[in-house]
Amino acid sequence: MDAAGSQVTGECAQHAGKNQSGFITTQGGNLLCSKIIHLIHNNSVKSQVSKVLLECELRMYKSVALPAIGTGQAGHSPAKVADDMLDAIVEFASKILVKHLKKIKIIIFQKDMLGDFYESMKKRENSGSPRTDSWMSMFKSFLWGKKQPAVKKEAVFLEKKVDVATFQICGENKENVNATESWIKDLISKEQFETVISDELMENLLESKTDALTDLQRRKHVVLQYENKSSPPQIKISGISKDVYFVFAEIQNMIQKLKDTEEERSKAELVYNLVEWSYSDSNGSLVSFDKLTNMKLEDAKLAKKAHLTVKIKKKNYTVDLNALQACDDQGKTLSIQRVPKNEGK
């Protein structure tokens, strides 16, 4: 705290005693970082690390540095702390599609603790446990997003129905006919083009958009070949140049929509792990909003918006984010509740 400076000390004093979710976030002060996350002490190191990682991803932070939590005054065993911290990181990487947080550093000041962390990492790398991938695989998953193990498929041609054009060549002699045939083949080959799109989501695209891809292939007279042996998987597009370019752009748009959907679901999952929004139904029971609506409500609150329109039982309700009430167009009012998770643990 001394190194961070008086500004950080003042911010902590401001937040002291307020309802927090297990931590306080302040500016970086004199330290070489943009933010400092101050953890409120509890005995679960794994839970604390998980909270920090979720918060970093939610706030779109690109990196975070963690000390060996609890090995100082708290007196926790360095070996147990190493296991708890690495368990939290592996769980974070395996359960969530991580989009923003790219680098996690664990800062170890005591040289004798290096062995504990090394052994903990080694256990994961050599483990045959079916519950987790190898250590290196998990961190590859962390950087690029989790992938379910894919069943290897051979190259697949989507159903294709291409109209065939037949040329009948007549000439004075065989040489003229052969020359004309070569000229036509040369023209066709000049118009032919092929390109490849590679992406981790290609298999998802093929499974969810087979009909759309088949229709696109049929309309534009191109050939689409799916190849799963390469990494990442790819689709090769072959046909006349202008049609290949058109289909290339259409498939890229499909992939981007899949990525946007995955990112939205991932963020919604992150927010749901941090806070839960619910409403009181006619019986007075609390009903949780779906995860996407939960995220939209939390985003609106963070953006300090006064109102947000949501769907409750297929009807539009306007939520007053200050009064925590939702009202429909008939004047019916429901109470809204926001509960931070893991609070006080």
PDB file of N, CA, C and O in Angstrom, residues 262-327:
ATOM      1  N   GLU A 262     -21.141 -16.914 -29.612  1.00  0.00           N
ATOM      2  CA  GLU A 262     -20.321 -17.586 -28.600  1.00  0.00           C
ATOM      3  C   GLU A 262     -19.799 -16.588 -27.571  1.00  0.00           C
ATOM      4  O   GLU A 262     -19.792 -16.853 -26.369  1.00  0.00           O
ATOM      5  N   GLU A 263     -19.367 -15.422 -28.062  1.00  0.00           N
ATOM      6  CA  GLU A 263     -18.826 -14.406 -27.151  1.00  0.00           C
ATOM      7  C   GLU A 263     -19.919 -13.882 -26.218  1.00  0.00           C
ATOM      8  O   GLU A 263     -19.684 -13.684 -25.021  1.00  0.00           O
ATOM      9  N   GLU A 264     -21.129 -13.678 -26.769  1.00  0.00           N
ATOM     10  CA  GLU A 264     -22.225 -13.180 -25.948  1.00  0.00           C
ATOM     11  C   GLU A 264     -22.601 -14.207 -24.879  1.00  0.00           C
ATOM     12  O   GLU A 264     -22.819 -13.857 -23.713  1.00  0.00           O
ATOM     13  N   ARG A 265     -22.650 -15.480 -25.264  1.00  0.00           N
ATOM     14  CA  ARG A 265     -22.981 -16.530 -24.299  1.00  0.00           C
ATOM     15  C   ARG A 265     -21.913 -16.625 -23.210  1.00  0.00           C
ATOM     16  O   ARG A 265     -22.216 -16.822 -22.038  1.00  0.00           O
ATOM     17  N   SER A 266     -20.648 -16.507 -23.624  1.00  0.00           N
ATOM     18  CA  SER A 266     -19.549 -16.583 -22.667  1.00  0.00           C
ATOM     19  C   SER A 266     -19.614 -15.434 -21.669  1.00  0.00           C
ATOM     20  O   SER A 266     -19.445 -15.627 -20.466  1.00  0.00           O
ATOM     21  N   LYS A 267     -19.874 -14.237 -22.181  1.00  0.00           N
ATOM     22  CA  LYS A 267     -19.958 -13.084 -21.289  1.00  0.00           C
ATOM     23  C   LYS A 267     -21.150 -13.223 -20.342  1.00  0.00           C
ATOM     24  O   LYS A 267     -21.063 -12.895 -19.151  1.00  0.00           O
ATOM     25  N   ALA A 268     -22.277 -13.722 -20.876  1.00  0.00           N
ATOM     26  CA  ALA A 268     -23.460 -13.920 -20.045  1.00  0.00           C
ATOM     27  C   ALA A 268     -23.165 -14.912 -18.913  1.00  0.00           C
ATOM     28  O   ALA A 268     -23.607 -14.722 -17.777  1.00  0.00           O
ATOM     29  N   GLU A 269     -22.392 -15.957 -19.224  1.00  0.00           N
ATOM     30  CA  GLU A 269     -22.016 -16.950 -18.218  1.00  0.00           C
ATOM     31  C   GLU A 269     -21.127 -16.310 -17.150  1.00  0.00           C
ATOM     32  O   GLU A 269     -21.276 -16.571 -15.950  1.00  0.00           O
ATOM     33  N   LEU A 270     -20.198 -15.483 -17.598  1.00  0.00           N
ATOM     34  CA  LEU A 270     -19.311 -14.778 -16.666  1.00  0.00           C
ATOM     35  C   LEU A 270     -20.104 -13.903 -15.710  1.00  0.00           C
ATOM     36  O   LEU A 270     -19.897 -13.914 -14.502  1.00  0.00           O
ATOM     37  N   VAL A 271     -21.009 -13.103 -16.283  1.00  0.00           N
ATOM     38  CA  VAL A 271     -21.808 -12.187 -15.457  1.00  0.00           C
ATOM     39  C   VAL A 271     -22.655 -12.979 -14.471  1.00  0.00           C
ATOM     40  O   VAL A 271     -22.771 -12.612 -13.296  1.00  0.00           O
ATOM     41  N   TYR A 272     -23.236 -14.106 -14.930  1.00  0.00           N
ATOM     42  CA  TYR A 272     -24.091 -14.914 -14.056  1.00  0.00           C
ATOM     43  C   TYR A 272     -23.302 -15.498 -12.889  1.00  0.00           C
ATOM     44  O   TYR A 272     -23.840 -15.717 -11.820  1.00  0.00           O
ATOM     45  N   ASN A 273     -21.997 -15.745 -13.097  1.00  0.00           N
ATOM     46  CA  ASN A 273     -21.151 -16.240 -12.008  1.00  0.00           C
ATOM     47  C   ASN A 273     -20.866 -15.165 -10.968  1.00  0.00           C
ATOM     48  O   ASN A 273     -20.426 -15.473  -9.856  1.00  0.00           O
ATOM     49  N   LEU A 274     -21.086 -13.906 -11.345  1.00  0.00           N
ATOM     50  CA  LEU A 274     -20.792 -12.792 -10.442  1.00  0.00           C
ATOM     51  C   LEU A 274     -22.038 -12.213  -9.780  1.00  0.00           C
ATOM     52  O   LEU A 274     -22.001 -11.800  -8.620  1.00  0.00           O
ATOM     53  N   VAL A 275     -23.138 -12.161 -10.525  1.00  0.00           N
ATOM     54  CA  VAL A 275     -24.335 -11.505  -9.996  1.00  0.00           C
ATOM     55  C   VAL A 275     -25.582 -12.125 -10.624  1.00  0.00           C
ATOM     56  O   VAL A 275     -25.550 -12.579 -11.768  1.00  0.00           O
ATOM     57  N   GLU A 276     -26.670 -12.165  -9.864  1.00  0.00           N
ATOM     58  CA  GLU A 276     -27.923 -12.756 -10.363  1.00  0.00           C
ATOM     59  C   GLU A 276     -29.071 -11.766 -10.191  1.00  0.00           C
ATOM     60  O   GLU A 276     -29.295 -11.250  -9.102  1.00  0.00           O
ATOM     61  N   TRP A 277     -29.795 -11.515 -11.289  1.00  0.00           N
ATOM     62  CA  TRP A 277     -30.981 -10.650 -11.283  1.00  0.00           C
ATOM     63  C   TRP A 277     -32.219 -11.535 -11.306  1.00  0.00           C
ATOM     64  O   TRP A 277     -32.262 -12.544 -12.017  1.00  0.00           O
ATOM     65  N   SER A 278     -33.223 -11.136 -10.541  1.00  0.00           N
ATOM     66  CA  SER A 278     -34.474 -11.902 -10.505  1.00  0.00           C
ATOM     67  C   SER A 278     -35.648 -10.956 -10.284  1.00  0.00           C
ATOM     68  O   SER A 278     -35.472  -9.775  -9.969  1.00  0.00           O
ATOM     69  N   TYR A 279     -36.870 -11.496 -10.476  1.00  0.00           N
ATOM     70  CA  TYR A 279     -38.087 -10.696 -10.242  1.00  0.00           C
ATOM     71  C   TYR A 279     -39.065 -11.516  -9.399  1.00  0.00           C
ATOM     72  O   TYR A 279     -39.001 -12.749  -9.370  1.00  0.00           O
ATOM     73  N   SER A 280     -39.957 -10.824  -8.719  1.00  0.00           N
ATOM     74  CA  SER A 280     -40.976 -11.494  -7.902  1.00  0.00           C
ATOM     75  C   SER A 280     -42.212 -11.754  -8.755  1.00  0.00           C
ATOM     76  O   SER A 280     -42.769 -10.824  -9.360  1.00  0.00           O
ATOM     77  N   ASP A 281     -42.647 -13.016  -8.824  1.00  0.00           N
ATOM     78  CA  ASP A 281     -43.853 -13.317  -9.606  1.00  0.00           C
ATOM     79  C   ASP A 281     -45.108 -13.037  -8.778  1.00  0.00           C
ATOM     80  O   ASP A 281     -45.029 -12.518  -7.653  1.00  0.00           O
ATOM     81  N   SER A 282     -46.260 -13.400  -9.315  1.00  0.00           N
ATOM     82  CA  SER A 282     -47.530 -13.079  -8.653  1.00  0.00           C
ATOM     83  C   SER A 282     -47.681 -13.766  -7.296  1.00  0.00           C
ATOM     84  O   SER A 282     -48.437 -13.306  -6.436  1.00  0.00           O
ATOM     85  N   ASN A 283     -46.928 -14.872  -7.089  1.00  0.00           N
ATOM     86  CA  ASN A 283     -46.984 -15.577  -5.801  1.00  0.00           C
ATOM     87  C   ASN A 283     -45.948 -15.074  -4.809  1.00  0.00           C
ATOM     88  O   ASN A 283     -45.849 -15.579  -3.689  1.00  0.00           O
ATOM     89  N   GLY A 284     -45.162 -14.099  -5.255  1.00  0.00           N
ATOM     90  CA  GLY A 284     -44.124 -13.566  -4.380  1.00  0.00           C
ATOM     91  C   GLY A 284     -42.827 -14.350  -4.428  1.00  0.00           C
ATOM     92  O   GLY A 284     -41.879 -14.035  -3.705  1.00  0.00           O
ATOM     93  N   SER A 285     -42.772 -15.386  -5.297  1.00  0.00           N
ATOM     94  CA  SER A 285     -41.539 -16.169  -5.429  1.00  0.00           C
ATOM     95  C   SER A 285     -40.561 -15.467  -6.360  1.00  0.00           C
ATOM     96  O   SER A 285     -40.966 -14.830  -7.341  1.00  0.00           O
ATOM     97  N   LEU A 286     -39.287 -15.612  -6.067  1.00  0.00           N
ATOM     98  CA  LEU A 286     -38.255 -15.015  -6.908  1.00  0.00           C
ATOM     99  C   LEU A 286     -37.972 -15.911  -8.114  1.00  0.00           C
ATOM    100  O   LEU A 286     -37.768 -17.112  -7.969  1.00  0.00           O
ATOM    101  N   VAL A 287     -37.982 -15.312  -9.307  1.00  0.00           N
ATOM    102  CA  VAL A 287     -37.699 -16.033 -10.547  1.00  0.00           C
ATOM    103  C   VAL A 287     -36.472 -15.398 -11.201  1.00  0.00           C
ATOM    104  O   VAL A 287     -36.458 -14.189 -11.450  1.00  0.00           O
ATOM    105  N   SER A 288     -35.459 -16.202 -11.465  1.00  0.00           N
ATOM    106  CA  SER A 288     -34.236 -15.677 -12.076  1.00  0.00           C
ATOM    107  C   SER A 288     -34.462 -15.350 -13.546  1.00  0.00           C
ATOM    108  O   SER A 288     -35.165 -16.085 -14.256  1.00  0.00           O
ATOM    109  N   PHE A 289     -33.884 -14.251 -14.007  1.00  0.00           N
ATOM    110  CA  PHE A 289     -33.887 -13.942 -15.434  1.00  0.00           C
ATOM    111  C   PHE A 289     -32.963 -14.922 -16.155  1.00  0.00           C
ATOM    112  O   PHE A 289     -32.040 -15.484 -15.559  1.00  0.00           O
ATOM    113  N   ASP A 290     -33.222 -15.142 -17.459  1.00  0.00           N
ATOM    114  CA  ASP A 290     -32.286 -15.953 -18.225  1.00  0.00           C
ATOM    115  C   ASP A 290     -30.938 -15.243 -18.289  1.00  0.00           C
ATOM    116  O   ASP A 290     -30.832 -14.039 -18.013  1.00  0.00           O
ATOM    117  N   LYS A 291     -29.898 -15.977 -18.634  1.00  0.00           N
ATOM    118  CA  LYS A 291     -28.537 -15.453 -18.512  1.00  0.00           C
ATOM    119  C   LYS A 291     -28.270 -14.250 -19.426  1.00  0.00           C
ATOM    120  O   LYS A 291     -27.533 -13.334 -19.057  1.00  0.00           O
ATOM    121  N   LEU A 292     -28.865 -14.235 -20.618  1.00  0.00           N
ATOM    122  CA  LEU A 292     -28.648 -13.098 -21.518  1.00  0.00           C
ATOM    123  C   LEU A 292     -29.310 -11.835 -20.972  1.00  0.00           C
ATOM    124  O   LEU A 292     -28.734 -10.747 -20.997  1.00  0.00           O
ATOM    125  N   THR A 293     -30.543 -11.981 -20.458  1.00  0.00           N
ATOM    126  CA  THR A 293     -31.222 -10.825 -19.857  1.00  0.00           C
ATOM    127  C   THR A 293     -30.485 -10.385 -18.601  1.00  0.00           C
ATOM    128  O   THR A 293     -30.347  -9.183 -18.336  1.00  0.00           O
ATOM    129  N   ASN A 294     -29.999 -11.356 -17.834  1.00  0.00           N
ATOM    130  CA  ASN A 294     -29.210 -11.066 -16.635  1.00  0.00           C
ATOM    131  C   ASN A 294     -28.000 -10.181 -16.996  1.00  0.00           C
ATOM    132  O   ASN A 294     -27.698  -9.191 -16.316  1.00  0.00           O
ATOM    133  N   MET A 295     -27.322 -10.532 -18.088  1.00  0.00           N
ATOM    134  CA  MET A 295     -26.164  -9.758 -18.536  1.00  0.00           C
ATOM    135  C   MET A 295     -26.573  -8.355 -18.981  1.00  0.00           C
ATOM    136  O   MET A 295     -25.903  -7.369 -18.651  1.00  0.00           O
ATOM    137  N   LYS A 296     -27.687  -8.251 -19.718  1.00  0.00           N
ATOM    138  CA  LYS A 296     -28.132  -6.937 -20.194  1.00  0.00           C
ATOM    139  C   LYS A 296     -28.498  -6.016 -19.035  1.00  0.00           C
ATOM    140  O   LYS A 296     -28.208  -4.816 -19.065  1.00  0.00           O
ATOM    141  N   LEU A 297     -29.116  -6.581 -18.001  1.00  0.00           N
ATOM    142  CA  LEU A 297     -29.461  -5.781 -16.820  1.00  0.00           C
ATOM    143  C   LEU A 297     -28.200  -5.290 -16.109  1.00  0.00           C
ATOM    144  O   LEU A 297     -28.104  -4.123 -15.715  1.00  0.00           O
ATOM    145  N   GLU A 298     -27.211  -6.190 -15.968  1.00  0.00           N
ATOM    146  CA  GLU A 298     -25.969  -5.803 -15.289  1.00  0.00           C
ATOM    147  C   GLU A 298     -25.200  -4.766 -16.113  1.00  0.00           C
ATOM    148  O   GLU A 298     -24.648  -3.814 -15.565  1.00  0.00           O
ATOM    149  N   ASP A 299     -25.178  -4.943 -17.431  1.00  0.00           N
ATOM    150  CA  ASP A 299     -24.510  -3.964 -18.307  1.00  0.00           C
ATOM    151  C   ASP A 299     -25.167  -2.596 -18.191  1.00  0.00           C
ATOM    152  O   ASP A 299     -24.491  -1.565 -18.149  1.00  0.00           O
ATOM    153  N   ALA A 300     -26.503  -2.593 -18.153  1.00  0.00           N
ATOM    154  CA  ALA A 300     -27.230  -1.327 -18.035  1.00  0.00           C
ATOM    155  C   ALA A 300     -26.925  -0.645 -16.707  1.00  0.00           C
ATOM    156  O   ALA A 300     -26.758   0.578 -16.636  1.00  0.00           O
ATOM    157  N   LYS A 301     -26.845  -1.451 -15.644  1.00  0.00           N
ATOM    158  CA  LYS A 301     -26.533  -0.882 -14.330  1.00  0.00           C
ATOM    159  C   LYS A 301     -25.129  -0.277 -14.321  1.00  0.00           C
ATOM    160  O   LYS A 301     -24.912   0.838 -13.823  1.00  0.00           O
ATOM    161  N   LEU A 302     -24.147  -1.016 -14.897  1.00  0.00           N
ATOM    162  CA  LEU A 302     -22.778  -0.524 -14.931  1.00  0.00           C
ATOM    163  C   LEU A 302     -22.654   0.741 -15.786  1.00  0.00           C
ATOM    164  O   LEU A 302     -21.818   1.602 -15.521  1.00  0.00           O
ATOM    165  N   ALA A 303     -23.507   0.826 -16.820  1.00  0.00           N
ATOM    166  CA  ALA A 303     -23.503   2.011 -17.681  1.00  0.00           C
ATOM    167  C   ALA A 303     -24.321   3.154 -17.082  1.00  0.00           C
ATOM    168  O   ALA A 303     -24.476   4.209 -17.705  1.00  0.00           O
ATOM    169  N   LYS A 304     -24.870   2.924 -15.881  1.00  0.00           N
ATOM    170  CA  LYS A 304     -25.655   3.913 -15.139  1.00  0.00           C
ATOM    171  C   LYS A 304     -26.898   4.369 -15.923  1.00  0.00           C
ATOM    172  O   LYS A 304     -27.290   5.531 -15.883  1.00  0.00           O
ATOM    173  N   LYS A 305     -27.504   3.419 -16.633  1.00  0.00           N
ATOM    174  CA  LYS A 305     -28.765   3.706 -17.312  1.00  0.00           C
ATOM    175  C   LYS A 305     -29.900   3.669 -16.297  1.00  0.00           C
ATOM    176  O   LYS A 305     -29.849   2.911 -15.326  1.00  0.00           O
ATOM    177  N   ALA A 306     -30.897   4.471 -16.542  1.00  0.00           N
ATOM    178  CA  ALA A 306     -32.032   4.534 -15.606  1.00  0.00           C
ATOM    179  C   ALA A 306     -33.058   3.440 -15.894  1.00  0.00           C
ATOM    180  O   ALA A 306     -33.689   2.912 -14.979  1.00  0.00           O
ATOM    181  N   HIS A 307     -33.239   3.098 -17.193  1.00  0.00           N
ATOM    182  CA  HIS A 307     -34.295   2.140 -17.564  1.00  0.00           C
ATOM    183  C   HIS A 307     -33.785   1.162 -18.611  1.00  0.00           C
ATOM    184  O   HIS A 307     -32.874   1.468 -19.385  1.00  0.00           O
ATOM    185  N   LEU A 308     -34.421  -0.013 -18.638  1.00  0.00           N
ATOM    186  CA  LEU A 308     -34.130  -1.030 -19.650  1.00  0.00           C
ATOM    187  C   LEU A 308     -35.394  -1.842 -19.890  1.00  0.00           C
ATOM    188  O   LEU A 308     -36.095  -2.205 -18.949  1.00  0.00           O
ATOM    189  N   THR A 309     -35.691  -2.128 -21.158  1.00  0.00           N
ATOM    190  CA  THR A 309     -36.858  -2.942 -21.493  1.00  0.00           C
ATOM    191  C   THR A 309     -36.440  -4.406 -21.596  1.00  0.00           C
ATOM    192  O   THR A 309     -35.472  -4.747 -22.284  1.00  0.00           O
ATOM    193  N   VAL A 310     -37.166  -5.281 -20.888  1.00  0.00           N
ATOM    194  CA  VAL A 310     -36.875  -6.711 -20.895  1.00  0.00           C
ATOM    195  C   VAL A 310     -38.165  -7.490 -21.122  1.00  0.00           C
ATOM    196  O   VAL A 310     -39.265  -6.925 -21.026  1.00  0.00           O
ATOM    197  N   LYS A 311     -38.032  -8.782 -21.420  1.00  0.00           N
ATOM    198  CA  LYS A 311     -39.189  -9.661 -21.582  1.00  0.00           C
ATOM    199  C   LYS A 311     -39.375 -10.488 -20.313  1.00  0.00           C
ATOM    200  O   LYS A 311     -38.435 -11.105 -19.814  1.00  0.00           O
ATOM    201  N   ILE A 312     -40.592 -10.479 -19.786  1.00  0.00           N
ATOM    202  CA  ILE A 312     -40.975 -11.341 -18.671  1.00  0.00           C
ATOM    203  C   ILE A 312     -42.246 -12.071 -19.081  1.00  0.00           C
ATOM    204  O   ILE A 312     -43.272 -11.427 -19.342  1.00  0.00           O
ATOM    205  N   LYS A 313     -42.144 -13.390 -19.194  1.00  0.00           N
ATOM    206  CA  LYS A 313     -43.278 -14.208 -19.659  1.00  0.00           C
ATOM    207  C   LYS A 313     -43.836 -13.685 -20.982  1.00  0.00           C
ATOM    208  O   LYS A 313     -45.043 -13.493 -21.149  1.00  0.00           O
ATOM    209  N   LYS A 314     -42.929 -13.370 -21.901  1.00  0.00           N
ATOM    210  CA  LYS A 314     -43.232 -12.948 -23.275  1.00  0.00           C
ATOM    211  C   LYS A 314     -43.869 -11.563 -23.361  1.00  0.00           C
ATOM    212  O   LYS A 314     -44.367 -11.169 -24.423  1.00  0.00           O
ATOM    213  N   LYS A 315     -43.884 -10.823 -22.244  1.00  0.00           N
ATOM    214  CA  LYS A 315     -44.419  -9.451 -22.260  1.00  0.00           C
ATOM    215  C   LYS A 315     -43.295  -8.466 -21.993  1.00  0.00           C
ATOM    216  O   LYS A 315     -42.346  -8.760 -21.267  1.00  0.00           O
ATOM    217  N   ASN A 316     -43.405  -7.284 -22.621  1.00  0.00           N
ATOM    218  CA  ASN A 316     -42.403  -6.240 -22.409  1.00  0.00           C
ATOM    219  C   ASN A 316     -42.616  -5.548 -21.065  1.00  0.00           C
ATOM    220  O   ASN A 316     -43.738  -5.156 -20.732  1.00  0.00           O
ATOM    221  N   TYR A 317     -41.546  -5.439 -20.312  1.00  0.00           N
ATOM    222  CA  TYR A 317     -41.544  -4.701 -19.046  1.00  0.00           C
ATOM    223  C   TYR A 317     -40.415  -3.685 -19.081  1.00  0.00           C
ATOM    224  O   TYR A 317     -39.322  -3.976 -19.595  1.00  0.00           O
ATOM    225  N   THR A 318     -40.671  -2.490 -18.556  1.00  0.00           N
ATOM    226  CA  THR A 318     -39.624  -1.486 -18.418  1.00  0.00           C
ATOM    227  C   THR A 318     -39.090  -1.540 -16.990  1.00  0.00           C
ATOM    228  O   THR A 318     -39.840  -1.342 -16.038  1.00  0.00           O
ATOM    229  N   VAL A 319     -37.792  -1.818 -16.873  1.00  0.00           N
ATOM    230  CA  VAL A 319     -37.169  -1.934 -15.552  1.00  0.00           C
ATOM    231  C   VAL A 319     -36.595  -0.578 -15.140  1.00  0.00           C
ATOM    232  O   VAL A 319     -35.829   0.032 -15.890  1.00  0.00           O
ATOM    233  N   ASP A 320     -37.001  -0.111 -13.970  1.00  0.00           N
ATOM    234  CA  ASP A 320     -36.392   1.072 -13.356  1.00  0.00           C
ATOM    235  C   ASP A 320     -35.206   0.569 -12.530  1.00  0.00           C
ATOM    236  O   ASP A 320     -35.384  -0.059 -11.486  1.00  0.00           O
ATOM    237  N   LEU A 321     -33.997   0.836 -13.024  1.00  0.00           N
ATOM    238  CA  LEU A 321     -32.805   0.278 -12.395  1.00  0.00           C
ATOM    239  C   LEU A 321     -32.445   0.950 -11.076  1.00  0.00           C
ATOM    240  O   LEU A 321     -31.630   0.434 -10.319  1.00  0.00           O
ATOM    241  N   ASN A 322     -33.029   2.095 -10.823  1.00  0.00           N
ATOM    242  CA  ASN A 322     -32.792   2.776  -9.547  1.00  0.00           C
ATOM    243  C   ASN A 322     -33.783   2.311  -8.483  1.00  0.00           C
ATOM    244  O   ASN A 322     -33.423   1.988  -7.352  1.00  0.00           O
ATOM    245  N   ALA A 323     -35.056   2.239  -8.870  1.00  0.00           N
ATOM    246  CA  ALA A 323     -36.101   1.818  -7.929  1.00  0.00           C
ATOM    247  C   ALA A 323     -36.202   0.293  -7.828  1.00  0.00           C
ATOM    248  O   ALA A 323     -36.890  -0.231  -6.945  1.00  0.00           O
ATOM    249  N   LEU A 324     -35.542  -0.426  -8.780  1.00  0.00           N
ATOM    250  CA  LEU A 324     -35.599  -1.894  -8.858  1.00  0.00           C
ATOM    251  C   LEU A 324     -37.041  -2.381  -8.946  1.00  0.00           C
ATOM    252  O   LEU A 324     -37.509  -3.222  -8.171  1.00  0.00           O
ATOM    253  N   GLN A 325     -37.746  -1.819  -9.942  1.00  0.00           N
ATOM    254  CA  GLN A 325     -39.113  -2.237 -10.243  1.00  0.00           C
ATOM    255  C   GLN A 325     -39.276  -2.375 -11.749  1.00  0.00           C
ATOM    256  O   GLN A 325     -38.636  -1.666 -12.521  1.00  0.00           O
ATOM    257  N   ALA A 326     -40.149  -3.305 -12.161  1.00  0.00           N
ATOM    258  CA  ALA A 326     -40.454  -3.501 -13.576  1.00  0.00           C
ATOM    259  C   ALA A 326     -41.937  -3.260 -13.788  1.00  0.00           C
ATOM    260  O   ALA A 326     -42.769  -3.745 -13.013  1.00  0.00           O
ATOM    261  N   CYS A 327     -42.267  -2.516 -14.835  1.00  0.00           N
ATOM    262  CA  CYS A 327     -43.668  -2.146 -15.090  1.00  0.00           C
ATOM    263  C   CYS A 327     -44.027  -2.458 -16.536  1.00  0.00           C
ATOM    264  O   CYS A 327     -43.261  -2.129 -17.459  1.00  0.00           O
TER     265      CYS A 327
END
